């Protein structure tokens, strides 16, 4: 619809609908290319959702030949379900936004294949972008966290925005990286957008302060949990129930902890812990 046609409509005529359609179809698609000014209005256009009432205002469209138009009309909001109400970013624009983020960003399709990662992922996981794109996301997750991760991913695929989920990923050097996630489903692109904040330093096991680094490195993450619980008053049977393992398996784990740390029992573990606490921290 042309601006000069708008002039011919009266206050109570069809100008409301016509101008509304004009705003949605002509102005919104070219957000970067036009500027809208109001002589006596209440707002300026920032998005496709027009949420204000304007009466007898003068609109100015850049260098448009009909740039000064007085519209004695009431403009209604653009419907939420209008095709122009939710502009769709191109995939290149999403990649550019991802690259600007300070945290790791993953774009994953319905089948769990990584379609894009930003450069920050290399800093967190040690892999180049080209190494990660095309991989199955779940293969990077630590084995013990995979079931929880699958359930969380299904919530995102169902359209639920999720924040605060934590799991562990395997770094290229074999260490575990703790991620705290914010994720949502991009319906228009059929991609799962996840932003992962590296919180590894906040999730260091307490035993890191109770054992020298050379001894701590001898224990796997499961044995580190066993070590901490052995410093409490819990019996081995209670520890087994808490960790959800059989009694025989727990006895083997306990024996492995004693052997690796070079002690004969729980008293020796306590002595190791006390010695570490008395050692001054290096500057």
PDB file of N, CA and C in Angstrom, residues 84-188:
ATOM      1  N   UNK A  84       5.014 -11.506  10.424  1.00  0.00           N
ATOM      2  CA  UNK A  84       6.128 -10.588  10.595  1.00  0.00           C
ATOM      3  C   UNK A  84       6.386 -10.260  12.055  1.00  0.00           C
ATOM      4  N   UNK A  85       5.619 -10.843  12.962  1.00  0.00           N
ATOM      5  CA  UNK A  85       5.739 -10.483  14.379  1.00  0.00           C
ATOM      6  C   UNK A  85       6.981 -11.068  15.014  1.00  0.00           C
ATOM      7  N   UNK A  86       7.518 -12.142  14.449  1.00  0.00           N
ATOM      8  CA  UNK A  86       8.705 -12.773  15.001  1.00  0.00           C
ATOM      9  C   UNK A  86       9.740 -12.926  13.891  1.00  0.00           C
ATOM     10  N   UNK A  87      10.531 -11.894  13.635  1.00  0.00           N
ATOM     11  CA  UNK A  87      11.527 -11.985  12.579  1.00  0.00           C
ATOM     12  C   UNK A  87      12.488 -13.140  12.842  1.00  0.00           C
ATOM     13  N   UNK A  88      12.817 -13.894  11.807  1.00  0.00           N
ATOM     14  CA  UNK A  88      13.680 -15.059  11.938  1.00  0.00           C
ATOM     15  C   UNK A  88      15.101 -14.672  11.562  1.00  0.00           C
ATOM     16  N   UNK A  89      16.036 -14.877  12.480  1.00  0.00           N
ATOM     17  CA  UNK A  89      17.431 -14.605  12.187  1.00  0.00           C
ATOM     18  C   UNK A  89      17.968 -15.670  11.247  1.00  0.00           C
ATOM     19  N   UNK A  90      18.852 -15.272  10.373  1.00  0.00           N
ATOM     20  CA  UNK A  90      19.501 -16.257   9.514  1.00  0.00           C
ATOM     21  C   UNK A  90      20.470 -17.074  10.359  1.00  0.00           C
ATOM     22  N   UNK A  91      20.847 -18.239   9.847  1.00  0.00           N
ATOM     23  CA  UNK A  91      21.774 -19.087  10.595  1.00  0.00           C
ATOM     24  C   UNK A  91      23.131 -18.406  10.736  1.00  0.00           C
ATOM     25  N   UNK A  92      23.540 -17.644   9.727  1.00  0.00           N
ATOM     26  CA  UNK A  92      24.803 -16.909   9.820  1.00  0.00           C
ATOM     27  C   UNK A  92      24.755 -15.877  10.945  1.00  0.00           C
ATOM     28  N   UNK A  93      23.595 -15.253  11.131  1.00  0.00           N
ATOM     29  CA  UNK A  93      23.447 -14.272  12.210  1.00  0.00           C
ATOM     30  C   UNK A  93      23.545 -14.952  13.567  1.00  0.00           C
ATOM     31  N   UNK A  94      22.959 -16.143  13.676  1.00  0.00           N
ATOM     32  CA  UNK A  94      23.049 -16.896  14.929  1.00  0.00           C
ATOM     33  C   UNK A  94      24.495 -17.267  15.214  1.00  0.00           C
ATOM     34  N   UNK A  95      25.235 -17.677  14.183  1.00  0.00           N
ATOM     35  CA  UNK A  95      26.650 -18.010  14.362  1.00  0.00           C
ATOM     36  C   UNK A  95      27.436 -16.791  14.836  1.00  0.00           C
ATOM     37  N   UNK A  96      27.128 -15.635  14.265  1.00  0.00           N
ATOM     38  CA  UNK A  96      27.827 -14.410  14.658  1.00  0.00           C
ATOM     39  C   UNK A  96      27.540 -14.061  16.115  1.00  0.00           C
ATOM     40  N   UNK A  97      26.287 -14.227  16.530  1.00  0.00           N
ATOM     41  CA  UNK A  97      25.935 -13.977  17.931  1.00  0.00           C
ATOM     42  C   UNK A  97      26.638 -14.964  18.846  1.00  0.00           C
ATOM     43  N   UNK A  98      26.713 -16.229  18.420  1.00  0.00           N
ATOM     44  CA  UNK A  98      27.388 -17.253  19.225  1.00  0.00           C
ATOM     45  C   UNK A  98      28.867 -16.918  19.386  1.00  0.00           C
ATOM     46  N   UNK A  99      29.497 -16.463  18.311  1.00  0.00           N
ATOM     47  CA  UNK A  99      30.925 -16.140  18.361  1.00  0.00           C
ATOM     48  C   UNK A  99      31.219 -14.982  19.304  1.00  0.00           C
ATOM     49  N   UNK A 100      30.227 -14.136  19.536  1.00  0.00           N
ATOM     50  CA  UNK A 100      30.424 -12.968  20.400  1.00  0.00           C
ATOM     51  C   UNK A 100      30.238 -13.294  21.881  1.00  0.00           C
ATOM     52  N   UNK A 101      29.794 -14.515  22.191  1.00  0.00           N
ATOM     53  CA  UNK A 101      29.527 -14.868  23.582  1.00  0.00           C
ATOM     54  C   UNK A 101      30.811 -15.231  24.328  1.00  0.00           C
ATOM     55  N   UNK A 102      30.890 -14.909  25.634  1.00  0.00           N
ATOM     56  CA  UNK A 102      32.086 -15.248  26.414  1.00  0.00           C
ATOM     57  C   UNK A 102      32.129 -16.711  26.836  1.00  0.00           C
ATOM     58  N   UNK A 103      31.003 -17.421  26.735  1.00  0.00           N
ATOM     59  CA  UNK A 103      30.934 -18.832  27.117  1.00  0.00           C
ATOM     60  C   UNK A 103      30.855 -19.712  25.872  1.00  0.00           C
ATOM     61  N   UNK A 104      31.041 -21.017  26.087  1.00  0.00           N
ATOM     62  CA  UNK A 104      30.939 -21.968  24.980  1.00  0.00           C
ATOM     63  C   UNK A 104      29.490 -22.058  24.506  1.00  0.00           C
ATOM     64  N   UNK A 105      29.282 -22.075  23.199  1.00  0.00           N
ATOM     65  CA  UNK A 105      27.946 -22.162  22.611  1.00  0.00           C
ATOM     66  C   UNK A 105      27.913 -23.331  21.628  1.00  0.00           C
ATOM     67  N   UNK A 106      26.875 -24.179  21.771  1.00  0.00           N
ATOM     68  CA  UNK A 106      26.701 -25.334  20.894  1.00  0.00           C
ATOM     69  C   UNK A 106      25.356 -25.223  20.185  1.00  0.00           C
ATOM     70  N   UNK A 107      25.333 -25.528  18.896  1.00  0.00           N
ATOM     71  CA  UNK A 107      24.100 -25.680  18.132  1.00  0.00           C
ATOM     72  C   UNK A 107      24.020 -27.140  17.713  1.00  0.00           C
ATOM     73  N   UNK A 108      22.971 -27.820  18.196  1.00  0.00           N
ATOM     74  CA  UNK A 108      22.858 -29.269  18.014  1.00  0.00           C
ATOM     75  C   UNK A 108      21.511 -29.586  17.385  1.00  0.00           C
ATOM     76  N   UNK A 109      21.495 -30.493  16.409  1.00  0.00           N
ATOM     77  CA  UNK A 109      20.230 -30.820  15.752  1.00  0.00           C
ATOM     78  C   UNK A 109      19.442 -31.864  16.539  1.00  0.00           C
ATOM     79  N   UNK A 110      18.296 -32.266  16.003  1.00  0.00           N
ATOM     80  CA  UNK A 110      17.407 -33.196  16.703  1.00  0.00           C
ATOM     81  C   UNK A 110      18.061 -34.539  16.984  1.00  0.00           C
ATOM     82  N   UNK A 111      18.963 -34.955  16.122  1.00  0.00           N
ATOM     83  CA  UNK A 111      19.603 -36.266  16.273  1.00  0.00           C
ATOM     84  C   UNK A 111      20.800 -36.228  17.211  1.00  0.00           C
ATOM     85  N   UNK A 112      21.123 -35.035  17.739  1.00  0.00           N
ATOM     86  CA  UNK A 112      22.240 -34.926  18.669  1.00  0.00           C
ATOM     87  C   UNK A 112      23.576 -34.636  18.015  1.00  0.00           C
ATOM     88  N   UNK A 113      23.563 -34.296  16.720  1.00  0.00           N
ATOM     89  CA  UNK A 113      24.800 -33.978  16.012  1.00  0.00           C
ATOM     90  C   UNK A 113      25.117 -32.491  16.168  1.00  0.00           C
ATOM     91  N   UNK A 114      26.359 -32.183  16.494  1.00  0.00           N
ATOM     92  CA  UNK A 114      26.785 -30.789  16.641  1.00  0.00           C
ATOM     93  C   UNK A 114      26.880 -30.144  15.264  1.00  0.00           C
ATOM     94  N   UNK A 115      26.139 -29.058  15.065  1.00  0.00           N
ATOM     95  CA  UNK A 115      26.148 -28.341  13.790  1.00  0.00           C
ATOM     96  C   UNK A 115      27.026 -27.099  13.816  1.00  0.00           C
ATOM     97  N   UNK A 116      27.257 -26.564  15.013  1.00  0.00           N
ATOM     98  CA  UNK A 116      28.132 -25.396  15.107  1.00  0.00           C
ATOM     99  C   UNK A 116      28.568 -25.216  16.553  1.00  0.00           C
ATOM    100  N   UNK A 117      29.807 -24.779  16.739  1.00  0.00           N
ATOM    101  CA  UNK A 117      30.312 -24.376  18.055  1.00  0.00           C
ATOM    102  C   UNK A 117      31.083 -23.079  17.871  1.00  0.00           C
ATOM    103  N   UNK A 118      31.106 -22.260  18.902  1.00  0.00           N
ATOM    104  CA  UNK A 118      31.874 -21.020  18.801  1.00  0.00           C
ATOM    105  C   UNK A 118      33.321 -21.260  19.237  1.00  0.00           C
ATOM    106  N   UNK A 119      34.228 -20.315  18.984  1.00  0.00           N
ATOM    107  CA  UNK A 119      35.645 -20.511  19.313  1.00  0.00           C
ATOM    108  C   UNK A 119      35.907 -20.774  20.789  1.00  0.00           C
ATOM    109  N   UNK A 120      35.022 -20.322  21.666  1.00  0.00           N
ATOM    110  CA  UNK A 120      35.216 -20.501  23.102  1.00  0.00           C
ATOM    111  C   UNK A 120      35.252 -21.985  23.481  1.00  0.00           C
ATOM    112  N   UNK A 121      34.626 -22.839  22.668  1.00  0.00           N
ATOM    113  CA  UNK A 121      34.617 -24.275  22.951  1.00  0.00           C
ATOM    114  C   UNK A 121      36.030 -24.846  22.943  1.00  0.00           C
ATOM    115  N   UNK A 122      36.879 -24.292  22.094  1.00  0.00           N
ATOM    116  CA  UNK A 122      38.274 -24.751  22.065  1.00  0.00           C
ATOM    117  C   UNK A 122      38.965 -24.436  23.385  1.00  0.00           C
ATOM    118  N   UNK A 123      38.692 -23.258  23.937  1.00  0.00           N
ATOM    119  CA  UNK A 123      39.297 -22.881  25.215  1.00  0.00           C
ATOM    120  C   UNK A 123      38.837 -23.798  26.337  1.00  0.00           C
ATOM    121  N   UNK A 124      37.580 -24.237  26.285  1.00  0.00           N
ATOM    122  CA  UNK A 124      37.027 -25.051  27.368  1.00  0.00           C
ATOM    123  C   UNK A 124      37.372 -26.529  27.234  1.00  0.00           C
ATOM    124  N   UNK A 125      37.331 -27.054  26.010  1.00  0.00           N
ATOM    125  CA  UNK A 125      37.481 -28.501  25.809  1.00  0.00           C
ATOM    126  C   UNK A 125      38.765 -28.901  25.094  1.00  0.00           C
ATOM    127  N   UNK A 126      39.472 -27.942  24.522  1.00  0.00           N
ATOM    128  CA  UNK A 126      40.737 -28.267  23.872  1.00  0.00           C
ATOM    129  C   UNK A 126      40.618 -28.747  22.440  1.00  0.00           C
ATOM    130  N   UNK A 127      39.393 -28.907  21.932  1.00  0.00           N
ATOM    131  CA  UNK A 127      39.185 -29.365  20.558  1.00  0.00           C
ATOM    132  C   UNK A 127      38.991 -28.173  19.628  1.00  0.00           C
ATOM    133  N   UNK A 128      39.475 -28.298  18.392  1.00  0.00           N
ATOM    134  CA  UNK A 128      39.225 -27.275  17.383  1.00  0.00           C
ATOM    135  C   UNK A 128      37.769 -27.334  16.948  1.00  0.00           C
ATOM    136  N   UNK A 129      37.265 -26.221  16.410  1.00  0.00           N
ATOM    137  CA  UNK A 129      35.885 -26.190  15.928  1.00  0.00           C
ATOM    138  C   UNK A 129      35.627 -27.297  14.915  1.00  0.00           C
ATOM    139  N   UNK A 130      36.564 -27.495  14.007  1.00  0.00           N
ATOM    140  CA  UNK A 130      36.385 -28.506  12.960  1.00  0.00           C
ATOM    141  C   UNK A 130      36.322 -29.917  13.532  1.00  0.00           C
ATOM    142  N   UNK A 131      36.949 -30.133  14.696  1.00  0.00           N
ATOM    143  CA  UNK A 131      36.907 -31.456  15.329  1.00  0.00           C
ATOM    144  C   UNK A 131      35.560 -31.726  15.983  1.00  0.00           C
ATOM    145  N   UNK A 132      34.887 -30.676  16.438  1.00  0.00           N
ATOM    146  CA  UNK A 132      33.624 -30.848  17.157  1.00  0.00           C
ATOM    147  C   UNK A 132      32.415 -30.880  16.229  1.00  0.00           C
ATOM    148  N   UNK A 133      32.434 -30.057  15.183  1.00  0.00           N
ATOM    149  CA  UNK A 133      31.287 -30.003  14.269  1.00  0.00           C
ATOM    150  C   UNK A 133      31.149 -31.336  13.538  1.00  0.00           C
ATOM    151  N   UNK A 134      29.958 -31.916  13.629  1.00  0.00           N
ATOM    152  CA  UNK A 134      29.697 -33.216  13.020  1.00  0.00           C
ATOM    153  C   UNK A 134      29.753 -34.369  13.999  1.00  0.00           C
ATOM    154  N   UNK A 135      30.294 -34.114  15.196  1.00  0.00           N
ATOM    155  CA  UNK A 135      30.338 -35.147  16.233  1.00  0.00           C
ATOM    156  C   UNK A 135      28.987 -35.291  16.917  1.00  0.00           C
ATOM    157  N   UNK A 136      28.776 -36.452  17.529  1.00  0.00           N
ATOM    158  CA  UNK A 136      27.603 -36.640  18.378  1.00  0.00           C
ATOM    159  C   UNK A 136      27.879 -35.991  19.725  1.00  0.00           C
ATOM    160  N   UNK A 137      27.003 -35.107  20.150  1.00  0.00           N
ATOM    161  CA  UNK A 137      27.206 -34.351  21.387  1.00  0.00           C
ATOM    162  C   UNK A 137      27.408 -35.281  22.577  1.00  0.00           C
ATOM    163  N   UNK A 138      26.622 -36.344  22.645  1.00  0.00           N
ATOM    164  CA  UNK A 138      26.649 -37.223  23.816  1.00  0.00           C
ATOM    165  C   UNK A 138      27.994 -37.912  23.984  1.00  0.00           C
ATOM    166  N   UNK A 139      28.733 -38.098  22.898  1.00  0.00           N
ATOM    167  CA  UNK A 139      30.026 -38.769  22.990  1.00  0.00           C
ATOM    168  C   UNK A 139      31.038 -37.958  23.788  1.00  0.00           C
ATOM    169  N   UNK A 140      30.815 -36.664  23.904  1.00  0.00           N
ATOM    170  CA  UNK A 140      31.720 -35.807  24.664  1.00  0.00           C
ATOM    171  C   UNK A 140      31.402 -35.809  26.152  1.00  0.00           C
ATOM    172  N   UNK A 141      30.212 -36.302  26.508  1.00  0.00           N
ATOM    173  CA  UNK A 141      29.764 -36.271  27.901  1.00  0.00           C
ATOM    174  C   UNK A 141      30.400 -37.423  28.675  1.00  0.00           C
ATOM    175  N   UNK A 142      30.814 -37.148  29.910  1.00  0.00           N
ATOM    176  CA  UNK A 142      31.345 -38.197  30.784  1.00  0.00           C
ATOM    177  C   UNK A 142      30.294 -39.292  30.946  1.00  0.00           C
ATOM    178  N   UNK A 143      30.723 -40.540  30.906  1.00  0.00           N
ATOM    179  CA  UNK A 143      29.806 -41.682  30.890  1.00  0.00           C
ATOM    180  C   UNK A 143      28.766 -41.636  32.006  1.00  0.00           C
ATOM    181  N   UNK A 144      29.179 -41.273  33.200  1.00  0.00           N
ATOM    182  CA  UNK A 144      28.259 -41.304  34.345  1.00  0.00           C
ATOM    183  C   UNK A 144      27.178 -40.228  34.260  1.00  0.00           C
ATOM    184  N   UNK A 145      27.375 -39.227  33.402  1.00  0.00           N
ATOM    185  CA  UNK A 145      26.397 -38.137  33.290  1.00  0.00           C
ATOM    186  C   UNK A 145      25.491 -38.268  32.068  1.00  0.00           C
ATOM    187  N   UNK A 146      25.641 -39.333  31.303  1.00  0.00           N
ATOM    188  CA  UNK A 146      24.928 -39.410  30.023  1.00  0.00           C
ATOM    189  C   UNK A 146      23.418 -39.600  30.187  1.00  0.00           C
ATOM    190  N   UNK A 147      22.995 -40.434  31.120  1.00  0.00           N
ATOM    191  CA  UNK A 147      21.553 -40.650  31.292  1.00  0.00           C
ATOM    192  C   UNK A 147      20.849 -39.350  31.677  1.00  0.00           C
ATOM    193  N   UNK A 148      21.435 -38.610  32.614  1.00  0.00           N
ATOM    194  CA  UNK A 148      20.846 -37.326  33.014  1.00  0.00           C
ATOM    195  C   UNK A 148      20.831 -36.339  31.847  1.00  0.00           C
ATOM    196  N   UNK A 149      21.891 -36.369  31.054  1.00  0.00           N
ATOM    197  CA  UNK A 149      21.988 -35.453  29.920  1.00  0.00           C
ATOM    198  C   UNK A 149      20.923 -35.753  28.872  1.00  0.00           C
ATOM    199  N   UNK A 150      20.654 -37.030  28.633  1.00  0.00           N
ATOM    200  CA  UNK A 150      19.620 -37.420  27.663  1.00  0.00           C
ATOM    201  C   UNK A 150      18.254 -36.909  28.114  1.00  0.00           C
ATOM    202  N   UNK A 151      17.959 -37.050  29.399  1.00  0.00           N
ATOM    203  CA  UNK A 151      16.675 -36.570  29.925  1.00  0.00           C
ATOM    204  C   UNK A 151      16.564 -35.055  29.794  1.00  0.00           C
ATOM    205  N   UNK A 152      17.647 -34.361  30.082  1.00  0.00           N
ATOM    206  CA  UNK A 152      17.630 -32.898  29.982  1.00  0.00           C
ATOM    207  C   UNK A 152      17.445 -32.455  28.531  1.00  0.00           C
ATOM    208  N   UNK A 153      18.116 -33.132  27.618  1.00  0.00           N
ATOM    209  CA  UNK A 153      17.989 -32.783  26.201  1.00  0.00           C
ATOM    210  C   UNK A 153      16.556 -32.977  25.712  1.00  0.00           C
ATOM    211  N   UNK A 154      15.886 -34.008  26.218  1.00  0.00           N
ATOM    212  CA  UNK A 154      14.497 -34.251  25.804  1.00  0.00           C
ATOM    213  C   UNK A 154      13.579 -33.125  26.265  1.00  0.00           C
ATOM    214  N   UNK A 155      13.875 -32.523  27.420  1.00  0.00           N
ATOM    215  CA  UNK A 155      13.095 -31.380  27.895  1.00  0.00           C
ATOM    216  C   UNK A 155      13.265 -30.182  26.958  1.00  0.00           C
ATOM    217  N   UNK A 156      14.487 -29.968  26.503  1.00  0.00           N
ATOM    218  CA  UNK A 156      14.748 -28.857  25.580  1.00  0.00           C
ATOM    219  C   UNK A 156      14.057 -29.105  24.246  1.00  0.00           C
ATOM    220  N   UNK A 157      14.129 -30.341  23.747  1.00  0.00           N
ATOM    221  CA  UNK A 157      13.482 -30.676  22.474  1.00  0.00           C
ATOM    222  C   UNK A 157      11.967 -30.509  22.551  1.00  0.00           C
ATOM    223  N   UNK A 158      11.423 -30.643  23.762  1.00  0.00           N
ATOM    224  CA  UNK A 158       9.980 -30.468  23.949  1.00  0.00           C
ATOM    225  C   UNK A 158       9.576 -28.996  23.973  1.00  0.00           C
ATOM    226  N   UNK A 159      10.561 -28.105  23.855  1.00  0.00           N
ATOM    227  CA  UNK A 159      10.255 -26.676  23.796  1.00  0.00           C
ATOM    228  C   UNK A 159      10.419 -25.940  25.104  1.00  0.00           C
ATOM    229  N   UNK A 160      10.962 -26.608  26.132  1.00  0.00           N
ATOM    230  CA  UNK A 160      11.138 -25.972  27.434  1.00  0.00           C
ATOM    231  C   UNK A 160      12.509 -25.299  27.516  1.00  0.00           C
ATOM    232  N   UNK A 161      12.514 -24.051  27.911  1.00  0.00           N
ATOM    233  CA  UNK A 161      13.774 -23.357  28.130  1.00  0.00           C
ATOM    234  C   UNK A 161      14.345 -23.817  29.466  1.00  0.00           C
ATOM    235  N   UNK A 162      15.604 -24.240  29.469  1.00  0.00           N
ATOM    236  CA  UNK A 162      16.209 -24.834  30.662  1.00  0.00           C
ATOM    237  C   UNK A 162      17.438 -24.024  31.084  1.00  0.00           C
ATOM    238  N   UNK A 163      17.585 -23.860  32.388  1.00  0.00           N
ATOM    239  CA  UNK A 163      18.722 -23.124  32.933  1.00  0.00           C
ATOM    240  C   UNK A 163      19.217 -23.814  34.199  1.00  0.00           C
ATOM    241  N   UNK A 164      20.543 -23.919  34.348  1.00  0.00           N
ATOM    242  CA  UNK A 164      21.120 -24.423  35.585  1.00  0.00           C
ATOM    243  C   UNK A 164      21.509 -25.883  35.584  1.00  0.00           C
ATOM    244  N   UNK A 165      21.214 -26.620  34.515  1.00  0.00           N
ATOM    245  CA  UNK A 165      21.612 -28.029  34.461  1.00  0.00           C
ATOM    246  C   UNK A 165      23.137 -28.120  34.370  1.00  0.00           C
ATOM    247  N   UNK A 166      23.716 -29.053  35.133  1.00  0.00           N
ATOM    248  CA  UNK A 166      25.166 -29.233  35.116  1.00  0.00           C
ATOM    249  C   UNK A 166      25.524 -30.665  34.745  1.00  0.00           C
ATOM    250  N   UNK A 167      26.546 -30.791  33.930  1.00  0.00           N
ATOM    251  CA  UNK A 167      27.118 -32.100  33.635  1.00  0.00           C
ATOM    252  C   UNK A 167      28.596 -31.927  33.299  1.00  0.00           C
ATOM    253  N   UNK A 168      29.252 -33.070  33.041  1.00  0.00           N
ATOM    254  CA  UNK A 168      30.695 -33.032  32.810  1.00  0.00           C
ATOM    255  C   UNK A 168      31.017 -33.491  31.390  1.00  0.00           C
ATOM    256  N   UNK A 169      31.987 -32.809  30.809  1.00  0.00           N
ATOM    257  CA  UNK A 169      32.462 -33.156  29.470  1.00  0.00           C
ATOM    258  C   UNK A 169      33.937 -33.521  29.539  1.00  0.00           C
ATOM    259  N   UNK A 170      34.358 -34.355  28.616  1.00  0.00           N
ATOM    260  CA  UNK A 170      35.745 -34.808  28.595  1.00  0.00           C
ATOM    261  C   UNK A 170      36.609 -33.833  27.793  1.00  0.00           C
ATOM    262  N   UNK A 171      37.621 -33.285  28.461  1.00  0.00           N
ATOM    263  CA  UNK A 171      38.580 -32.414  27.782  1.00  0.00           C
ATOM    264  C   UNK A 171      39.488 -33.257  26.894  1.00  0.00           C
ATOM    265  N   UNK A 172      40.104 -32.641  25.930  1.00  0.00           N
ATOM    266  CA  UNK A 172      41.000 -33.368  25.033  1.00  0.00           C
ATOM    267  C   UNK A 172      42.144 -34.040  25.791  1.00  0.00           C
ATOM    268  N   UNK A 173      42.554 -33.444  26.930  1.00  0.00           N
ATOM    269  CA  UNK A 173      43.643 -34.031  27.712  1.00  0.00           C
ATOM    270  C   UNK A 173      43.169 -35.112  28.676  1.00  0.00           C
ATOM    271  N   UNK A 174      41.853 -35.426  28.650  1.00  0.00           N
ATOM    272  CA  UNK A 174      41.320 -36.489  29.489  1.00  0.00           C
ATOM    273  C   UNK A 174      40.699 -36.025  30.790  1.00  0.00           C
ATOM    274  N   UNK A 175      40.858 -34.765  31.148  1.00  0.00           N
ATOM    275  CA  UNK A 175      40.272 -34.261  32.392  1.00  0.00           C
ATOM    276  C   UNK A 175      38.784 -33.970  32.199  1.00  0.00           C
ATOM    277  N   UNK A 176      38.079 -33.810  33.321  1.00  0.00           N
ATOM    278  CA  UNK A 176      36.644 -33.522  33.289  1.00  0.00           C
ATOM    279  C   UNK A 176      36.403 -32.016  33.377  1.00  0.00           C
ATOM    280  N   UNK A 177      35.519 -31.516  32.521  1.00  0.00           N
ATOM    281  CA  UNK A 177      35.128 -30.108  32.533  1.00  0.00           C
ATOM    282  C   UNK A 177      33.666 -30.021  32.955  1.00  0.00           C
ATOM    283  N   UNK A 178      33.391 -29.245  33.989  1.00  0.00           N
ATOM    284  CA  UNK A 178      32.026 -29.076  34.491  1.00  0.00           C
ATOM    285  C   UNK A 178      31.366 -27.899  33.776  1.00  0.00           C
ATOM    286  N   UNK A 179      30.223 -28.158  33.144  1.00  0.00           N
ATOM    287  CA  UNK A 179      29.469 -27.116  32.454  1.00  0.00           C
ATOM    288  C   UNK A 179      28.143 -26.862  33.163  1.00  0.00           C
ATOM    289  N   UNK A 180      27.769 -25.589  33.271  1.00  0.00           N
ATOM    290  CA  UNK A 180      26.435 -25.197  33.719  1.00  0.00           C
ATOM    291  C   UNK A 180      25.728 -24.615  32.502  1.00  0.00           C
ATOM    292  N   UNK A 181      24.530 -25.164  32.188  1.00  0.00           N
ATOM    293  CA  UNK A 181      23.893 -24.908  30.903  1.00  0.00           C
ATOM    294  C   UNK A 181      22.691 -23.969  30.972  1.00  0.00           C
ATOM    295  N   UNK A 182      22.531 -23.231  29.883  1.00  0.00           N
ATOM    296  CA  UNK A 182      21.284 -22.536  29.566  1.00  0.00           C
ATOM    297  C   UNK A 182      20.954 -22.948  28.140  1.00  0.00           C
ATOM    298  N   UNK A 183      19.776 -23.566  27.935  1.00  0.00           N
ATOM    299  CA  UNK A 183      19.477 -24.133  26.616  1.00  0.00           C
ATOM    300  C   UNK A 183      18.028 -23.895  26.226  1.00  0.00           C
ATOM    301  N   UNK A 184      17.807 -23.807  24.934  1.00  0.00           N
ATOM    302  CA  UNK A 184      16.456 -23.649  24.397  1.00  0.00           C
ATOM    303  C   UNK A 184      16.408 -24.260  22.999  1.00  0.00           C
ATOM    304  N   UNK A 185      15.179 -24.511  22.535  1.00  0.00           N
ATOM    305  CA  UNK A 185      14.969 -25.091  21.217  1.00  0.00           C
ATOM    306  C   UNK A 185      14.598 -23.995  20.237  1.00  0.00           C
ATOM    307  N   UNK A 186      15.322 -23.904  19.116  1.00  0.00           N
ATOM    308  CA  UNK A 186      15.021 -22.949  18.057  1.00  0.00           C
ATOM    309  C   UNK A 186      14.155 -23.644  17.019  1.00  0.00           C
ATOM    310  N   UNK A 187      12.856 -23.461  17.144  1.00  0.00           N
ATOM    311  CA  UNK A 187      11.911 -24.183  16.288  1.00  0.00           C
ATOM    312  C   UNK A 187      12.121 -23.853  14.812  1.00  0.00           C
ATOM    313  N   UNK A 188      12.355 -22.588  14.514  1.00  0.00           N
ATOM    314  CA  UNK A 188      12.477 -22.183  13.110  1.00  0.00           C
ATOM    315  C   UNK A 188      13.698 -22.780  12.429  1.00  0.00           C
TER     316      UNK A 188
END
